[in-house]
XYZ file of N, CA and C in Angstrom:
366
model
N -39.565 5.537 81.948
C -40.806 4.781 82.329
C -41.146 3.937 83.311
N -39.723 2.772 83.111
C -40.267 1.753 83.851
C -39.783 2.029 84.736
N -38.584 3.257 84.876
C -38.085 3.227 86.657
C -39.554 4.156 87.674
N -40.179 5.309 87.293
C -41.256 5.682 87.700
C -42.738 4.687 87.538
N -42.898 3.521 86.849
C -43.996 3.200 87.341
C -43.833 2.336 88.888
N -42.532 1.437 88.532
C -42.227 0.631 89.437
C -41.211 1.049 90.852
N -40.882 2.328 90.830
C -40.120 2.616 91.754
C -41.319 4.392 92.210
N -41.870 4.859 91.389
C -42.542 5.832 92.022
C -44.038 5.792 91.733
N -44.214 4.703 91.019
C -46.105 5.015 91.193
C -46.163 4.162 92.410
N -45.768 3.054 92.323
C -46.422 1.968 92.734
C -45.722 1.962 94.766
N -45.260 2.374 94.721
C -44.686 2.755 96.286
C -45.919 3.200 96.671
N -46.079 4.938 97.071
C -47.457 5.526 97.865
C -48.418 4.449 98.287
N -49.128 3.110 96.512
C -49.620 3.030 96.605
C -49.916 1.619 97.404
N -48.465 0.981 98.045
C -48.074 -0.057 98.960
C -48.268 0.655 99.926
N -48.837 1.499 100.357
C -48.567 2.046 101.922
C -49.997 2.106 101.926
N -50.287 2.727 101.199
C -51.832 2.657 100.893
C -52.923 1.884 101.244
N -51.759 0.694 100.585
C -52.564 -0.805 101.115
C -52.155 -1.150 101.904
N -50.945 -0.770 102.516
C -50.645 -1.531 103.567
C -51.710 -0.654 104.623
N -51.727 0.681 105.328
C -51.921 0.692 105.827
C -53.841 1.259 106.125
N -54.007 1.285 104.366
C -55.575 0.439 104.292
C -56.604 -0.496 104.740
N -55.529 -1.267 104.293
C -56.591 -2.377 104.085
C -55.405 -3.295 104.681
N -54.639 -3.923 104.651
C -53.846 -5.386 105.232
C -53.579 -4.872 106.201
N -53.157 -4.113 107.521
C -52.787 -4.006 108.640
C -54.194 -4.513 109.311
N -53.646 -4.947 110.469
C -55.220 -5.524 110.897
C -55.985 -4.518 111.859
N -57.443 -4.332 112.151
C -58.146 -2.785 112.356
C -57.460 -2.586 112.632
N -57.129 -2.838 113.862
C -56.307 -1.902 115.208
C -54.713 -1.122 114.860
N -53.918 -1.480 113.694
C -52.549 -1.442 113.665
C -53.407 0.040 112.133
N -54.486 -0.710 111.065
C -54.816 0.290 110.229
C -54.197 2.016 110.533
N -54.098 2.724 109.803
C -53.461 4.113 109.667
C -54.270 5.088 108.914
N -55.621 5.118 108.893
C -56.109 6.039 107.582
C -54.506 7.761 107.142
N -55.185 8.099 108.403
C -53.996 9.421 107.333
C -53.140 9.193 107.069
N -52.259 7.724 107.300
C -50.925 7.502 106.253
C -51.825 7.315 104.799
N -52.623 5.804 104.967
C -53.591 6.497 103.604
C -53.938 7.283 102.308
N -54.293 8.018 103.350
C -54.458 9.417 103.062
C -53.527 10.104 102.432
N -52.496 10.319 103.046
C -51.155 11.099 102.355
C -50.697 10.359 101.939
N -50.610 8.822 101.300
C -49.922 8.313 100.093
C -50.697 7.627 99.485
N -51.411 8.688 99.686
C -53.176 8.889 98.049
C -52.376 9.767 97.116
N -52.551 10.622 98.018
C -52.514 12.016 97.736
C -50.717 12.134 96.846
N -49.879 11.615 98.092
C -48.113 11.654 97.303
C -48.858 10.728 95.780
N -49.189 10.310 95.989
C -49.253 8.763 94.502
C -49.897 9.618 92.886
N -50.619 11.195 93.546
C -51.699 11.345 92.510
C -50.245 12.946 92.581
N -49.858 12.991 93.103
C -48.288 14.360 93.183
C -47.359 13.677 92.111
N -47.147 12.186 92.005
C -46.676 11.210 91.492
C -46.825 11.483 89.722
N -48.131 11.415 89.504
C -48.824 11.595 87.821
C -48.581 12.503 87.507
N -48.230 13.723 88.289
C -47.752 14.750 87.179
C -46.935 14.963 86.007
N -45.819 13.864 85.594
C -45.151 13.362 85.126
C -45.990 12.887 83.910
N -46.540 12.035 84.054
C -47.243 11.025 83.414
C -48.493 12.420 82.527
N -48.865 12.626 83.121
C -50.053 14.221 83.303
C -49.499 14.223 82.140
N -48.458 15.184 82.546
C -48.000 16.300 81.631
C -47.539 15.221 79.790
N -46.683 13.963 80.253
C -46.333 13.501 79.360
C -47.737 13.566 78.010
N -49.018 12.585 78.292
C -50.290 12.123 77.793
C -51.334 13.266 77.478
N -50.957 14.731 77.944
C -51.633 15.977 76.593
C -50.283 16.411 75.568
N -49.490 15.992 75.341
C -48.658 15.886 73.437
C -48.579 14.521 73.225
N -49.018 13.028 73.971
C -48.336 12.133 73.561
C -49.740 11.011 73.527
N -49.605 9.839 73.186
C -50.872 9.480 72.528
C -50.191 8.162 73.665
N -49.255 7.481 73.550
C -47.852 6.203 74.473
C -47.253 6.974 74.427
N -46.239 6.387 75.900
C -44.776 6.220 76.674
C -43.950 7.110 75.227
N -43.243 5.934 75.023
C -42.485 5.484 74.471
C -42.103 5.664 72.786
N -41.774 6.047 71.889
C -41.617 6.113 70.301
C -43.035 6.053 69.965
N -43.573 6.278 70.129
C -44.736 7.088 69.580
C -45.585 6.352 69.652
N -45.401 4.895 70.577
C -46.570 3.810 70.187
C -46.470 2.799 71.079
N -47.809 1.743 71.158
C -48.131 1.061 72.446
C -45.928 0.183 72.698
N -45.576 0.222 74.189
C -43.932 -0.269 74.610
C -44.526 -0.962 75.821
N -43.117 -1.589 76.277
C -43.524 -2.274 77.671
C -43.365 -0.812 78.742
N -43.345 0.106 78.503
C -43.510 1.441 78.806
C -44.580 1.216 79.416
N -45.396 1.801 78.621
C -46.934 1.594 79.382
C -47.090 0.727 79.854
N -47.292 -0.498 79.358
C -47.507 -1.730 80.468
C -47.373 -2.151 81.574
N -45.859 -1.520 81.962
C -45.857 -0.951 82.880
C -45.894 0.212 84.484
N -46.685 1.423 83.480
C -47.580 1.952 83.754
C -48.590 2.156 84.096
N -48.407 0.553 83.094
C -50.105 0.828 83.235
C -50.637 -0.583 83.994
N -49.411 -1.315 84.785
C -49.748 -1.229 86.000
C -50.314 -0.998 87.028
N -49.530 0.099 87.319
C -49.837 0.966 88.453
C -51.129 1.450 88.156
N -51.169 2.378 87.016
C -53.251 2.557 87.013
C -53.891 1.663 87.214
N -53.549 0.597 86.716
C -54.882 -0.863 86.832
C -54.726 -0.584 88.849
N -53.598 -0.297 89.564
C -53.892 -0.932 90.947
C -54.365 0.003 91.674
N -53.702 1.120 90.824
C -54.918 1.903 91.440
C -56.367 2.346 91.363
N -56.756 1.616 90.287
C -57.695 1.774 89.555
C -58.031 0.586 91.214
N -57.348 0.187 91.831
C -58.552 -1.521 92.310
C -58.882 -0.772 93.607
N -57.616 0.349 93.684
C -57.877 0.313 95.459
C -58.736 1.923 95.719
N -59.335 2.285 93.592
C -60.267 3.666 94.327
C -59.315 4.421 94.396
N -57.680 5.085 93.191
C -57.556 6.050 93.323
C -57.740 6.985 91.803
N -58.393 5.829 91.040
C -57.986 6.201 89.849
C -59.042 7.128 89.501
N -60.446 7.372 90.417
C -60.899 8.166 90.334
C -60.415 10.221 90.895
N -59.337 10.001 90.824
C -58.837 11.326 90.651
C -57.817 11.636 89.402
N -58.015 10.574 88.567
C -56.644 10.843 87.913
C -57.365 12.605 87.104
N -56.447 12.763 85.655
C -56.828 14.057 85.109
C -57.165 13.223 83.782
N -57.819 14.241 82.664
C -59.062 13.950 82.087
C -57.334 12.530 81.144
N -56.568 13.660 80.451
C -55.693 12.082 79.670
C -54.485 11.495 80.331
N -55.027 10.992 81.954
C -54.518 10.110 82.111
C -55.672 9.424 82.257
N -57.103 9.125 82.400
C -58.758 9.193 82.486
C -58.324 7.788 81.042
N -57.989 9.239 79.982
C -58.297 8.346 79.024
C -56.807 7.381 78.229
N -55.992 7.903 78.733
C -55.067 6.554 78.591
C -55.747 5.201 78.943
N -55.886 5.175 80.247
C -56.351 4.333 80.594
C -57.102 3.909 80.142
N -58.198 4.334 79.858
C -59.168 4.225 78.766
C -58.222 3.385 77.612
N -57.613 3.983 77.285
C -57.341 2.498 75.956
C -56.198 2.411 76.270
N -55.535 2.760 77.764
C -54.556 0.054 77.644
C -55.416 -0.186 77.795
N -57.136 -0.389 78.185
C -57.821 -0.744 79.024
C -59.174 -2.181 77.497
N -58.584 -0.925 76.653
C -59.939 -1.254 75.238
C -58.914 -2.123 74.679
N -57.453 -2.787 74.683
C -56.257 -3.265 73.998
C -56.591 -4.627 74.055
N -56.930 -5.524 72.713
C -57.091 -6.727 72.863
C -56.425 -8.119 73.862
N -54.975 -7.426 74.025
C -54.106 -8.183 74.845
C -54.550 -8.261 76.191
N -54.509 -6.857 76.202
C -55.492 -6.965 78.099
C -56.478 -7.302 77.910
N -57.275 -7.235 77.462
C -58.358 -8.048 78.240
C -58.870 -9.499 77.241
N -58.133 -9.673 76.926
C -56.908 -11.299 76.498
C -56.081 -12.346 78.204
N -55.749 -10.977 79.172
C -55.118 -11.114 80.162
C -55.514 -11.580 81.171
N -56.420 -10.552 81.473
C -57.342 -9.847 82.130
C -58.423 -11.963 82.098
N -58.779 -12.779 81.247
C -59.390 -13.168 80.850
C -58.990 -14.119 81.291
N -57.261 -15.037 80.948
C -57.049 -15.225 81.962
C -56.477 -15.961 82.750
N -56.145 -14.728 83.789
C -56.259 -14.058 85.090
C -57.427 -14.592 85.548
N -58.353 -14.482 85.151
C -59.673 -15.000 85.663
C -60.346 -16.133 85.382
N -59.780 -17.111 84.801
C -59.765 -18.753 84.154
C -59.188 -19.406 85.431
N -57.495 -18.791 85.163
C -56.660 -19.501 86.495
C -57.025 -18.643 87.863
N -57.685 -18.000 88.770
C -58.285 -17.545 89.052
C -59.408 -18.607 89.677
N -60.475 -19.135 89.151
C -61.517 -19.683 89.263
C -60.612 -20.886 89.542
N -59.697 -21.547 88.635
C -59.414 -22.992 89.071
C -58.385 -23.305 89.695
N -58.158 -22.589 90.601
C -56.901 -21.836 91.817
C -58.538 -21.995 93.287
N -59.906 -21.769 92.837
C -60.706 -21.915 94.004
C -60.819 -20.376 94.331
N -59.897 -19.170 93.540
C -60.469 -17.733 94.005
C -61.010 -16.747 92.630
N -61.133 -16.034 93.995
C -62.634 -14.744 93.341
C -61.323 -14.181 91.927
N -62.335 -14.621 90.519
C -61.783 -14.378 89.600
C -62.025 -12.817 89.744
N -61.520 -11.741 88.868
C -62.059 -9.921 88.481
C -61.473 -9.255 90.110
N -61.631 -7.366 89.422
C -61.110 -6.672 90.117
C -62.701 -6.105 90.707
């Protein structure tokens, strides 16, 4: 799952960000961003299938695998791709966000952002 998150799920998201947001307007490629958004959702199939049978990714409990895949799902939410999650993946993402540790991490992130003069939150 660590490879799935970092090498498989976040790669197409990086291209969605680059060609949909980060490039100067004249260099943006909406079709590329759209194609890689579809590719990202195609790459979610393994996760979607796993989550029909399991609450967590490894060992029947919350592990670092859930944190790594959770990052990819968080990034998907930030860039607008979460709206097309399958129901089981959406429910899993909601479980991850409901964890106390996740909420504490977001609060720490927002505090650090504010201290640095950066707009906190997503």
